[in-house]
Short mmCIF file of C-alpha atoms and ligand atoms in Angstrom, two decimals:
data_model
loop_
_atom_site.label_atom_id
_atom_site.label_comp_id
_atom_site.label_asym_id
_atom_site.label_seq_id
_atom_site.Cartn_x
_atom_site.Cartn_y
_atom_site.Cartn_z
CA UNK N 1 -25.53 27.76 101.08
CA UNK N 2 -21.73 27.61 101.36
CA UNK N 3 -19.04 28.79 98.94
CA UNK N 4 -18.53 25.11 98.03
CA UNK N 5 -22.22 24.84 97.10
CA UNK N 6 -21.94 27.83 94.73
CA UNK N 7 -18.90 26.36 92.99
CA UNK N 8 -20.58 22.92 92.81
CA UNK N 9 -23.50 24.61 91.08
CA UNK N 10 -21.11 26.33 88.64
CA UNK N 11 -19.55 22.93 87.87
CA UNK N 12 -22.99 21.40 87.22
CA UNK N 13 -23.83 24.27 84.86
CA UNK N 14 -20.51 23.90 83.02
CA UNK N 15 -21.30 20.24 82.21
CA UNK N 16 -24.30 21.31 80.11
CA UNK N 17 -21.88 22.45 77.39
CA UNK N 18 -20.44 18.94 76.91
CA UNK N 19 -19.98 18.13 73.24
CA UNK N 20 -21.01 21.61 72.07
CA UNK N 21 -18.11 23.85 73.10
CA UNK N 22 -15.02 22.05 71.73
CA UNK N 23 -12.28 23.04 71.32
CA UNK N 24 -13.20 25.53 74.05
CA UNK N 25 -13.37 24.51 77.73
CA UNK N 26 -16.49 23.76 79.75
CA UNK N 27 -17.10 26.71 82.07
CA UNK N 28 -19.86 27.58 84.53
CA UNK N 29 -20.46 30.71 86.62
CA UNK N 30 -22.72 31.69 89.52
CA UNK N 31 -23.21 35.26 90.80
CA UNK N 32 -24.07 35.65 94.49
CA UNK N 33 -25.21 38.76 96.37
CA UNK N 34 -26.25 38.96 100.00
CA UNK N 35 -26.26 35.15 100.26
CA UNK N 36 -28.56 34.67 97.25
CA UNK N 37 -27.82 33.45 93.73
CA UNK N 38 -28.77 36.33 91.42
CA UNK N 39 -27.37 34.99 88.14
CA UNK N 40 -26.20 31.73 86.57
CA UNK N 41 -24.55 30.99 83.28
CA UNK N 42 -22.38 28.61 81.30
CA UNK N 43 -20.58 28.36 78.00
CA UNK N 44 -23.22 26.58 75.94
CA UNK N 45 -21.79 26.41 72.44
CA UNK N 46 -18.56 27.19 70.60
CA UNK N 47 -18.66 30.87 69.57
CA UNK N 48 -21.46 31.73 72.01
CA UNK N 49 -21.26 33.82 75.19
CA UNK N 50 -18.72 32.75 77.79
CA UNK N 51 -20.05 31.64 81.19
CA UNK N 52 -19.35 34.94 82.97
CA UNK N 53 -21.14 37.03 80.33
CA UNK N 54 -24.00 34.51 80.24
CA UNK N 55 -24.40 34.74 84.04
CA UNK N 56 -24.29 38.57 83.90
CA UNK N 57 -26.94 38.53 81.16
CA UNK N 58 -29.20 36.47 83.44
CA UNK N 59 -28.91 38.51 86.66
CA UNK N 60 -32.17 39.28 88.43
CA UNK N 61 -30.77 42.41 90.11
CA UNK N 62 -27.71 44.66 89.90
CA UNK N 63 -24.47 42.63 90.34
CA UNK N 64 -22.78 45.66 91.94
CA UNK N 65 -20.83 44.45 94.97
CA UNK N 66 -21.54 40.75 94.23
CA UNK N 67 -19.24 37.72 94.12
CA UNK N 68 -18.87 35.56 91.00
CA UNK N 69 -17.89 31.89 91.29
CA UNK N 70 -16.35 30.71 88.03
CA UNK N 71 -14.85 27.30 87.27
CA UNK N 72 -12.04 28.68 85.05
CA UNK N 73 -9.94 31.85 85.13
CA UNK N 74 -11.80 34.58 83.20
CA UNK N 75 -10.37 35.24 79.74
CA UNK N 76 -8.69 38.56 78.97
CA UNK N 77 -8.22 38.31 75.19
CA UNK N 78 -10.40 38.90 72.16
CA UNK N 79 -11.40 35.56 70.65
CA UNK N 80 -14.86 34.84 69.29
CA UNK N 81 -16.09 36.86 72.27
CA UNK N 82 -14.70 40.00 73.95
CA UNK N 83 -12.73 39.55 77.22
CA UNK N 84 -14.74 38.40 80.25
CA UNK N 85 -12.47 40.44 82.53
CA UNK N 86 -13.95 43.63 80.93
CA UNK N 87 -17.50 42.44 81.58
CA UNK N 88 -16.72 41.62 85.23
CA UNK N 89 -15.02 44.98 85.86
CA UNK N 90 -17.84 46.94 84.17
CA UNK N 91 -20.51 45.04 86.15
CA UNK N 92 -19.26 46.28 89.53
CA UNK N 93 -18.61 42.75 90.84
CA UNK N 94 -16.23 43.07 93.79
CA UNK N 95 -15.01 39.49 94.34
CA UNK N 96 -14.08 36.69 91.92
CA UNK N 97 -13.63 33.09 93.10
CA UNK N 98 -11.83 30.97 90.50
CA UNK N 99 -11.49 27.17 90.27
CA UNK N 100 -8.94 26.29 87.56
CA UNK N 101 -6.17 28.48 86.20
CA UNK N 102 -6.43 28.81 82.41
CA UNK N 103 -3.43 26.94 80.90
CA UNK N 104 -3.82 28.95 77.69
CA UNK N 105 -0.61 31.04 77.68
CA UNK N 106 -2.49 34.15 76.49
CA UNK N 107 -4.75 34.02 79.55
CA UNK N 108 -2.76 32.21 82.29
CA UNK N 109 -2.34 34.58 85.23
CA UNK N 110 -3.17 37.63 83.09
CA UNK N 111 -6.91 37.39 83.69
CA UNK N 112 -6.32 37.37 87.45
CA UNK N 113 -3.88 40.30 87.25
CA UNK N 114 -6.26 42.49 85.26
CA UNK N 115 -9.03 41.88 87.81
CA UNK N 116 -6.75 42.63 90.77
CA UNK N 117 -5.42 45.76 89.08
CA UNK N 118 -9.03 46.92 88.82
CA UNK N 119 -9.37 46.61 92.62
CA UNK N 120 -11.32 43.34 92.60
CA UNK N 121 -10.59 40.68 95.25
CA UNK N 122 -9.60 37.42 93.54
CA UNK N 123 -9.47 33.95 95.15
CA UNK N 124 -7.60 31.39 93.02
CA UNK N 125 -7.64 27.58 93.03
CA UNK N 126 -10.94 27.21 94.91
CA UNK N 127 -12.07 23.55 94.47
CA UNK N 128 -9.34 23.32 91.86
CA UNK N 129 -9.37 19.51 91.66
CA UNK N 130 -13.10 19.36 90.90
CA UNK N 131 -12.86 22.23 88.38
CA UNK N 132 -9.77 20.77 86.65
CA UNK N 133 -11.68 17.48 86.27
CA UNK N 134 -14.16 19.26 83.97
CA UNK N 135 -11.58 19.88 81.27
CA UNK N 136 -8.90 17.21 80.78
CA UNK N 137 -9.34 17.49 77.01
CA UNK N 138 -8.92 21.27 76.92
CA UNK N 139 -5.98 21.23 79.35
CA UNK N 140 -4.13 18.69 77.21
CA UNK N 141 -4.98 20.24 73.85
CA UNK N 142 -4.15 23.82 74.76
CA UNK N 143 -0.75 22.87 76.17
CA UNK N 144 0.33 20.30 73.54
CA UNK N 145 -1.64 21.23 70.40
CA UNK N 146 -2.58 17.54 70.07
CA UNK N 147 -5.80 15.68 70.75
CA UNK N 148 -6.53 14.07 74.11
CA UNK N 149 -6.99 10.37 73.39
CA UNK N 150 -9.41 8.24 75.37
CA UNK N 151 -9.07 4.55 74.56
CA UNK N 152 -12.40 2.80 75.06
CA UNK N 153 -13.29 -0.88 74.99
CA UNK N 154 -15.83 -3.34 76.33
CA UNK N 155 -14.34 -6.46 77.86
CA UNK N 156 -15.52 -9.66 79.55
CA UNK N 157 -14.34 -10.68 83.02
CA UNK N 158 -11.76 -12.93 81.30
CA UNK N 159 -10.33 -10.08 79.22
CA UNK N 160 -11.99 -10.73 75.81
CA UNK N 161 -13.49 -8.12 73.50
CA UNK N 162 -15.13 -10.73 71.24
CA UNK N 163 -16.02 -14.43 71.24
CA UNK N 164 -13.56 -16.84 69.57
CA UNK N 165 -15.53 -16.47 66.30
CA UNK N 166 -14.89 -12.70 66.34
CA UNK N 167 -18.56 -11.98 67.15
CA UNK N 168 -18.68 -9.00 69.51
CA UNK N 169 -22.36 -7.99 69.59
CA UNK N 170 -22.65 -7.37 72.43
CA UNK N 171 -19.97 -7.65 75.07
CA UNK N 172 -21.48 -4.97 77.32
CA UNK N 173 -25.04 -4.11 78.31
CA UNK N 174 -27.42 -1.48 76.96
CA UNK N 175 -26.59 1.07 79.67
CA UNK N 176 -22.86 0.83 78.88
CA UNK N 177 -23.55 1.25 75.19
CA UNK N 178 -25.51 4.40 75.96
CA UNK N 179 -22.51 5.74 77.90
CA UNK N 180 -20.38 5.12 74.80
CA UNK N 181 -22.85 7.07 72.68
CA UNK N 182 -22.48 9.98 75.12
CA UNK N 183 -18.69 9.82 74.73
CA UNK N 184 -19.11 9.92 70.94
CA UNK N 185 -21.09 13.13 71.41
CA UNK N 186 -18.59 14.64 73.85
CA UNK N 187 -15.35 13.98 72.00
CA UNK N 188 -14.68 15.74 68.73
CA UNK N 189 -13.16 12.72 66.95
CA UNK N 190 -13.45 8.93 66.87
CA UNK N 191 -10.66 6.72 65.57
CA UNK N 192 -10.36 3.08 64.43
CA UNK N 193 -7.91 1.01 62.41
CA UNK N 194 -8.59 -0.28 58.91
CA UNK N 195 -8.85 -3.84 60.35
CA UNK N 196 -12.03 -2.78 62.15
CA UNK N 197 -13.45 -1.03 59.07
CA UNK N 198 -12.88 -4.10 56.86
CA UNK N 199 -14.30 -6.49 59.45
CA UNK N 200 -17.30 -4.55 60.78
CA UNK N 201 -18.13 -1.76 58.28
CA UNK N 202 -18.93 0.44 61.31
CA UNK N 203 -20.98 3.66 61.30
CA UNK N 204 -19.06 5.41 64.11
CA UNK N 205 -21.91 7.88 64.52
CA UNK N 206 -23.59 9.28 67.62
CA UNK N 207 -27.07 7.86 67.90
CA UNK N 208 -28.50 9.77 70.88
CA UNK N 209 -31.11 12.46 70.43
CA UNK N 210 -29.53 15.86 69.88
CA UNK N 211 -26.06 14.27 69.81
CA UNK N 212 -23.29 15.47 67.52
CA UNK N 213 -21.47 13.01 65.25
CA UNK N 214 -17.73 12.84 65.89
CA UNK N 215 -15.27 13.36 63.04
CA UNK N 216 -14.45 9.80 61.92
CA UNK N 217 -10.76 9.00 61.61
CA UNK N 218 -9.46 5.76 60.06
CA UNK N 219 -5.83 4.68 60.30
CA UNK N 220 -5.39 3.08 56.88
CA UNK N 221 -1.84 3.09 55.45
CA UNK N 222 -2.67 1.93 51.93
CA UNK N 223 -6.10 3.49 51.45
CA UNK N 224 -7.89 0.15 51.59
CA UNK N 225 -11.09 1.69 53.00
CA UNK N 226 -13.71 0.46 50.48
CA UNK N 227 -15.40 3.30 48.61
CA UNK N 228 -18.65 1.38 49.22
CA UNK N 229 -18.14 1.20 52.99
CA UNK N 230 -20.66 2.99 55.20
CA UNK N 231 -17.97 5.46 56.26
CA UNK N 232 -17.04 6.42 52.69
CA UNK N 233 -20.63 6.49 51.47
CA UNK N 234 -21.62 8.98 54.20
CA UNK N 235 -18.44 11.09 54.16
CA UNK N 236 -20.13 14.02 52.43
CA UNK N 237 -22.48 14.39 55.41
CA UNK N 238 -20.26 13.26 58.30
CA UNK N 239 -16.68 14.58 58.35
CA UNK N 240 -14.25 11.71 57.74
CA UNK N 241 -10.45 11.67 57.70
CA UNK N 242 -8.24 8.80 56.57
CA UNK N 243 -4.69 8.73 57.93
CA UNK N 244 -2.55 7.11 55.25
CA UNK N 245 1.10 6.19 54.71
CA UNK N 246 1.57 6.29 50.93
CA UNK N 247 5.20 6.94 50.05
CA UNK N 248 4.64 8.12 46.48
CA UNK N 249 2.33 10.89 47.70
CA UNK N 250 3.43 14.08 49.41
CA UNK N 251 3.25 14.41 53.19
CA UNK N 252 0.27 16.34 54.56
CA UNK N 253 -3.27 16.68 53.26
CA UNK N 254 -3.77 15.11 49.83
CA UNK N 255 -5.81 16.75 47.08
CA UNK N 256 -7.39 15.23 43.95
CA UNK N 257 -4.60 16.83 41.94
CA UNK N 258 -1.98 14.99 44.03
CA UNK N 259 -3.58 11.59 43.42
CA UNK N 260 -4.11 12.29 39.69
CA UNK N 261 -0.44 13.23 39.28
CA UNK N 262 0.69 10.00 40.94
CA UNK N 263 -1.64 7.62 39.10
CA UNK N 264 -0.61 4.55 41.17
CA UNK N 265 -3.17 1.89 42.17
CA UNK N 266 -3.19 3.26 45.73
CA UNK N 267 -3.60 6.81 44.45
CA UNK N 268 -6.57 5.74 42.33
CA UNK N 269 -8.24 4.29 45.43
CA UNK N 270 -7.46 7.61 47.14
CA UNK N 271 -9.11 9.54 44.31
CA UNK N 272 -12.33 7.53 44.73
CA UNK N 273 -12.34 8.25 48.45
CA UNK N 274 -11.69 11.97 47.94
CA UNK N 275 -14.59 12.09 45.49
CA UNK N 276 -16.83 10.68 48.23
CA UNK N 277 -15.85 13.60 50.50
CA UNK N 278 -13.18 11.88 52.61
CA UNK N 279 -10.11 13.95 53.60
CA UNK N 280 -6.75 12.16 53.41
CA UNK N 281 -3.84 13.08 55.71
CA UNK N 282 -0.69 11.30 54.52
CA UNK N 283 2.02 10.74 57.16
CA UNK N 284 4.20 7.68 56.42
CA UNK N 285 6.72 6.51 59.00
CA UNK N 286 10.32 6.80 57.83
CA UNK N 287 11.17 3.08 57.97
CA UNK N 288 7.78 1.37 57.89
CA UNK N 289 4.74 1.38 55.63
CA UNK N 290 2.54 2.54 58.52
CA UNK N 291 1.09 5.80 59.69
CA UNK N 292 3.41 8.03 61.73
CA UNK N 293 1.01 8.45 64.64
CA UNK N 294 2.89 11.40 66.20
CA UNK N 295 2.75 13.42 62.98
CA UNK N 296 -0.86 12.38 62.44
CA UNK N 297 -1.83 13.58 65.94
CA UNK N 298 -0.14 16.92 65.31
CA UNK N 299 -2.05 17.32 62.02
CA UNK N 300 -5.36 16.37 63.67
CA UNK N 301 -4.68 18.92 66.41
CA UNK N 302 -4.09 21.58 63.76
CA UNK N 303 -7.37 20.56 62.13
CA UNK N 304 -9.15 21.47 65.39
CA UNK N 305 -9.64 17.93 66.73
CA UNK N 306 -9.08 18.40 70.47
CA UNK N 307 -10.18 14.97 71.66
CA UNK N 308 -10.41 11.46 70.21
CA UNK N 309 -12.32 8.38 71.30
CA UNK N 310 -10.07 5.49 70.24
CA UNK N 311 -12.30 2.50 69.55
CA UNK N 312 -9.74 -0.09 68.43
CA UNK N 313 -9.00 -2.62 67.23
CA UNK N 314 -6.26 -4.18 69.24
CA UNK N 315 -3.48 -3.53 66.71
CA UNK N 316 -4.07 0.22 66.59
CA UNK N 317 -4.64 0.37 70.37
CA UNK N 318 -1.25 -1.27 70.94
CA UNK N 319 0.54 1.20 68.66
CA UNK N 320 -1.12 4.20 70.27
CA UNK N 321 -0.20 2.96 73.76
CA UNK N 322 3.36 2.10 72.77
CA UNK N 323 3.81 5.60 71.33
CA UNK N 324 2.57 7.18 74.58
CA UNK N 325 -0.38 8.79 72.81
CA UNK N 326 -3.18 7.57 75.11
CA UNK N 327 -4.20 9.89 77.96
CA UNK N 328 -7.06 7.81 79.40
CA UNK N 329 -8.51 4.30 79.27
CA UNK N 330 -12.26 3.90 79.66
CA UNK N 331 -13.12 0.24 80.13
CA UNK N 332 -16.56 -1.34 80.33
CA UNK N 333 -16.17 -4.56 82.25
CA UNK N 334 -18.94 -7.08 81.79
CA UNK N 335 -19.59 -9.95 84.23
CA UNK N 336 -19.31 -12.63 81.50
CA UNK N 337 -16.71 -15.22 80.56
CA UNK N 338 -16.07 -16.10 76.88
CA UNK N 339 -12.99 -18.33 77.18
CA UNK N 340 -11.08 -19.70 74.19
CA UNK N 341 -8.69 -17.91 71.86
CA UNK N 342 -10.43 -14.61 71.36
CA UNK N 343 -9.38 -11.00 70.75
CA UNK N 344 -8.21 -8.81 73.59
CA UNK N 345 -8.23 -4.98 73.67
CA UNK N 346 -4.49 -4.69 73.09
CA UNK N 347 -2.67 -6.95 70.62
CA UNK N 348 0.94 -6.63 69.41
CA UNK N 349 3.78 -8.80 70.67
CA UNK N 350 3.47 -7.83 74.32
CA UNK N 351 6.09 -7.56 77.05
CA UNK N 352 8.32 -10.46 78.11
CA UNK N 353 8.19 -9.73 81.82
CA UNK N 354 5.53 -8.17 84.09
CA UNK N 355 8.06 -5.58 85.21
CA UNK N 356 8.05 -4.18 81.65
CA UNK N 357 4.30 -3.41 81.76
CA UNK N 358 2.96 0.03 80.95
CA UNK N 359 1.62 1.34 84.23
CA UNK N 360 -1.73 2.99 84.84
CA UNK N 361 -3.58 4.28 87.88
CA UNK N 362 -7.27 3.62 88.55
CA UNK N 363 -9.07 6.93 88.60
CA UNK N 364 -12.73 6.09 88.86
CA UNK N 365 -15.16 3.17 88.93
CA UNK N 366 -18.91 3.31 88.47
CA UNK N 367 -21.64 0.72 88.17
CA UNK N 368 -23.40 1.08 84.81
CA UNK N 369 -26.32 -1.34 84.52
CA UNK N 370 -24.74 -4.77 85.12
CA UNK N 371 -21.27 -3.60 84.06
CA UNK N 372 -18.49 -1.62 85.64
CA UNK N 373 -17.17 1.51 83.93
CA UNK N 374 -13.56 1.85 84.97
CA UNK N 375 -11.30 4.80 84.19
CA UNK N 376 -7.52 4.59 84.26
CA UNK N 377 -4.85 7.16 83.45
CA UNK N 378 -1.14 6.65 82.73
CA UNK N 379 0.91 6.50 85.88
CA UNK N 380 2.72 9.78 86.33
CA UNK N 381 6.08 9.66 84.63
CA UNK N 382 5.39 6.30 82.94
CA UNK N 383 3.85 7.53 79.74
CA UNK N 384 2.88 10.95 78.60
CA UNK N 385 3.05 12.70 75.30
CA UNK N 386 6.46 11.99 73.86
CA UNK N 387 7.95 14.55 71.54
CA UNK N 388 8.89 13.12 68.16
N1 NAP R 401 -15.36 -5.37 70.74
C1 NAP R 401 -14.83 -4.22 70.50
O1 NAP R 401 -14.96 -3.30 71.32
C2 NAP R 401 -14.06 -3.96 69.22
C3 NAP R 401 -13.71 -2.64 68.88
C4 NAP R 401 -12.96 -2.43 67.72
C5 NAP R 401 -12.59 -3.52 66.94
N2 NAP R 401 -12.96 -4.77 67.28
C6 NAP R 401 -12.55 -5.90 66.45
O2 NAP R 401 -11.16 -5.83 66.25
C7 NAP R 401 -10.85 -6.40 64.98
C8 NAP R 401 -9.91 -5.48 64.21
O3 NAP R 401 -8.75 -5.28 64.97
P1 NAP R 401 -7.32 -5.40 64.30
O4 NAP R 401 -6.36 -5.40 65.40
O5 NAP R 401 -7.33 -6.55 63.36
O6 NAP R 401 -7.22 -4.10 63.39
P2 NAP R 401 -7.26 -2.53 63.72
O7 NAP R 401 -6.52 -2.24 64.95
O8 NAP R 401 -8.66 -2.07 63.59
O9 NAP R 401 -6.46 -1.96 62.49
C9 NAP R 401 -5.09 -2.18 62.43
C10 NAP R 401 -4.54 -1.72 61.10
O10 NAP R 401 -4.40 -0.31 61.09
C11 NAP R 401 -3.40 0.02 60.15
N3 NAP R 401 -2.39 0.93 60.67
C12 NAP R 401 -1.83 1.94 59.97
N4 NAP R 401 -0.89 2.55 60.68
C13 NAP R 401 -0.83 1.92 61.87
C14 NAP R 401 -0.04 2.10 63.01
N5 NAP R 401 0.87 3.08 63.09
N6 NAP R 401 -0.20 1.26 64.03
C15 NAP R 401 -1.13 0.29 63.98
N7 NAP R 401 -1.93 0.07 62.93
C16 NAP R 401 -1.79 0.88 61.87
C17 NAP R 401 -2.68 -1.29 59.80
O11 NAP R 401 -3.14 -1.74 58.52
P3 NAP R 401 -2.48 -1.09 57.20
O12 NAP R 401 -1.00 -1.15 57.42
O13 NAP R 401 -2.97 -1.87 56.09
O14 NAP R 401 -2.96 0.28 57.18
C18 NAP R 401 -3.17 -2.26 60.85
O15 NAP R 401 -3.19 -3.58 60.43
C19 NAP R 401 -12.14 -6.63 64.28
O16 NAP R 401 -12.44 -8.00 64.37
C20 NAP R 401 -13.14 -5.84 65.08
O17 NAP R 401 -14.41 -6.44 65.06
C21 NAP R 401 -13.68 -5.01 68.40
#
């Protein structure tokens, strides 16, 4: 086996932690001695052993003199687990091959330095591109403090997300819908606009075996989410956050006391929702009765939401794109034509001229059943997180 094979194996192992480790990164590690793999490990769950310690725990013989292949720079700080650099030094490992640098300022470069100072040979940036691709969410969250937003939609070949009647079950095939369920498991949050809640009364849950429900987030300026909606009725079991824009209430998270003090019609609706177990984050825009999406993203980041699957509708999608808050588009393209005046994934007023378009770059395309799953990312320099 080659060095590439060992790192590929570490990458495969890292993927097993998907959905369970957030807001930590996915990390895999393989320990090799005399041309044989003697230990493998990965970060399996938030709070559990890091990949390097897991691999060391699993070794079949002494790791003295061995090489460890690890997809991310070993940590050197005390978090939920003690530093991995200590474990590597104590184990007698003599060579460390690292994929991605850790963008976390408390680790970046320090992990490598500690290992080198201990006399260990360190190779950095080995298969960096492949290792970086494991953790776009972590890389974005740790450097900005805000969630990575993946906008997802299913669309026909003529660009429609529903028939002219509004019926949208189903645009894409079963295999595509399963992929979406996997994304709901992998990303910590899922977000929709109130238009979608009022129209569809969605569940926004993860319905695959062993899957974890995302935190449901509804962008709802005036707290119109019905207290009898599925989302409200299940909020005591499945974490649910409403982003509101109610001027008479304070900015930030709203408590029952806040809504009682106000006593307005909107506040009364808020009280009913709070009693159901919903959390309300109130961030009105200065000049508009709509949610300040930048402030809301900051607050969600602080609440530990590192990634969001944005599932529409078109009005919210347009706002999120216009504000530069979307890091990835995941499109399921179905070989069907609906025709007529039907909804598209992005509404709003649109640009006047093609030259004013927001620009994206295709990143990946895969065949999923009869559909295509296409990934696009903002073109470098065109849109990225804008500071507010
Ligand atoms: N096929 C699919 O994949 C799919 C997926 C999702 C939805 N849909 C369909 O899309 C339709 C709903 O889409 P929609 O465009 O009408 O509504 P929407 O995007 O779900 O919700 C938009 C609403 O969110 C609220 N909002 C609060 N702050 C906002 C902000 N800063 N920017 C934008 N919106 C903000 C606004 O209402 P307030 O001001 O009252 O808060 C706004 O009208 C439904 O028919 C649904 O079935 C289809």
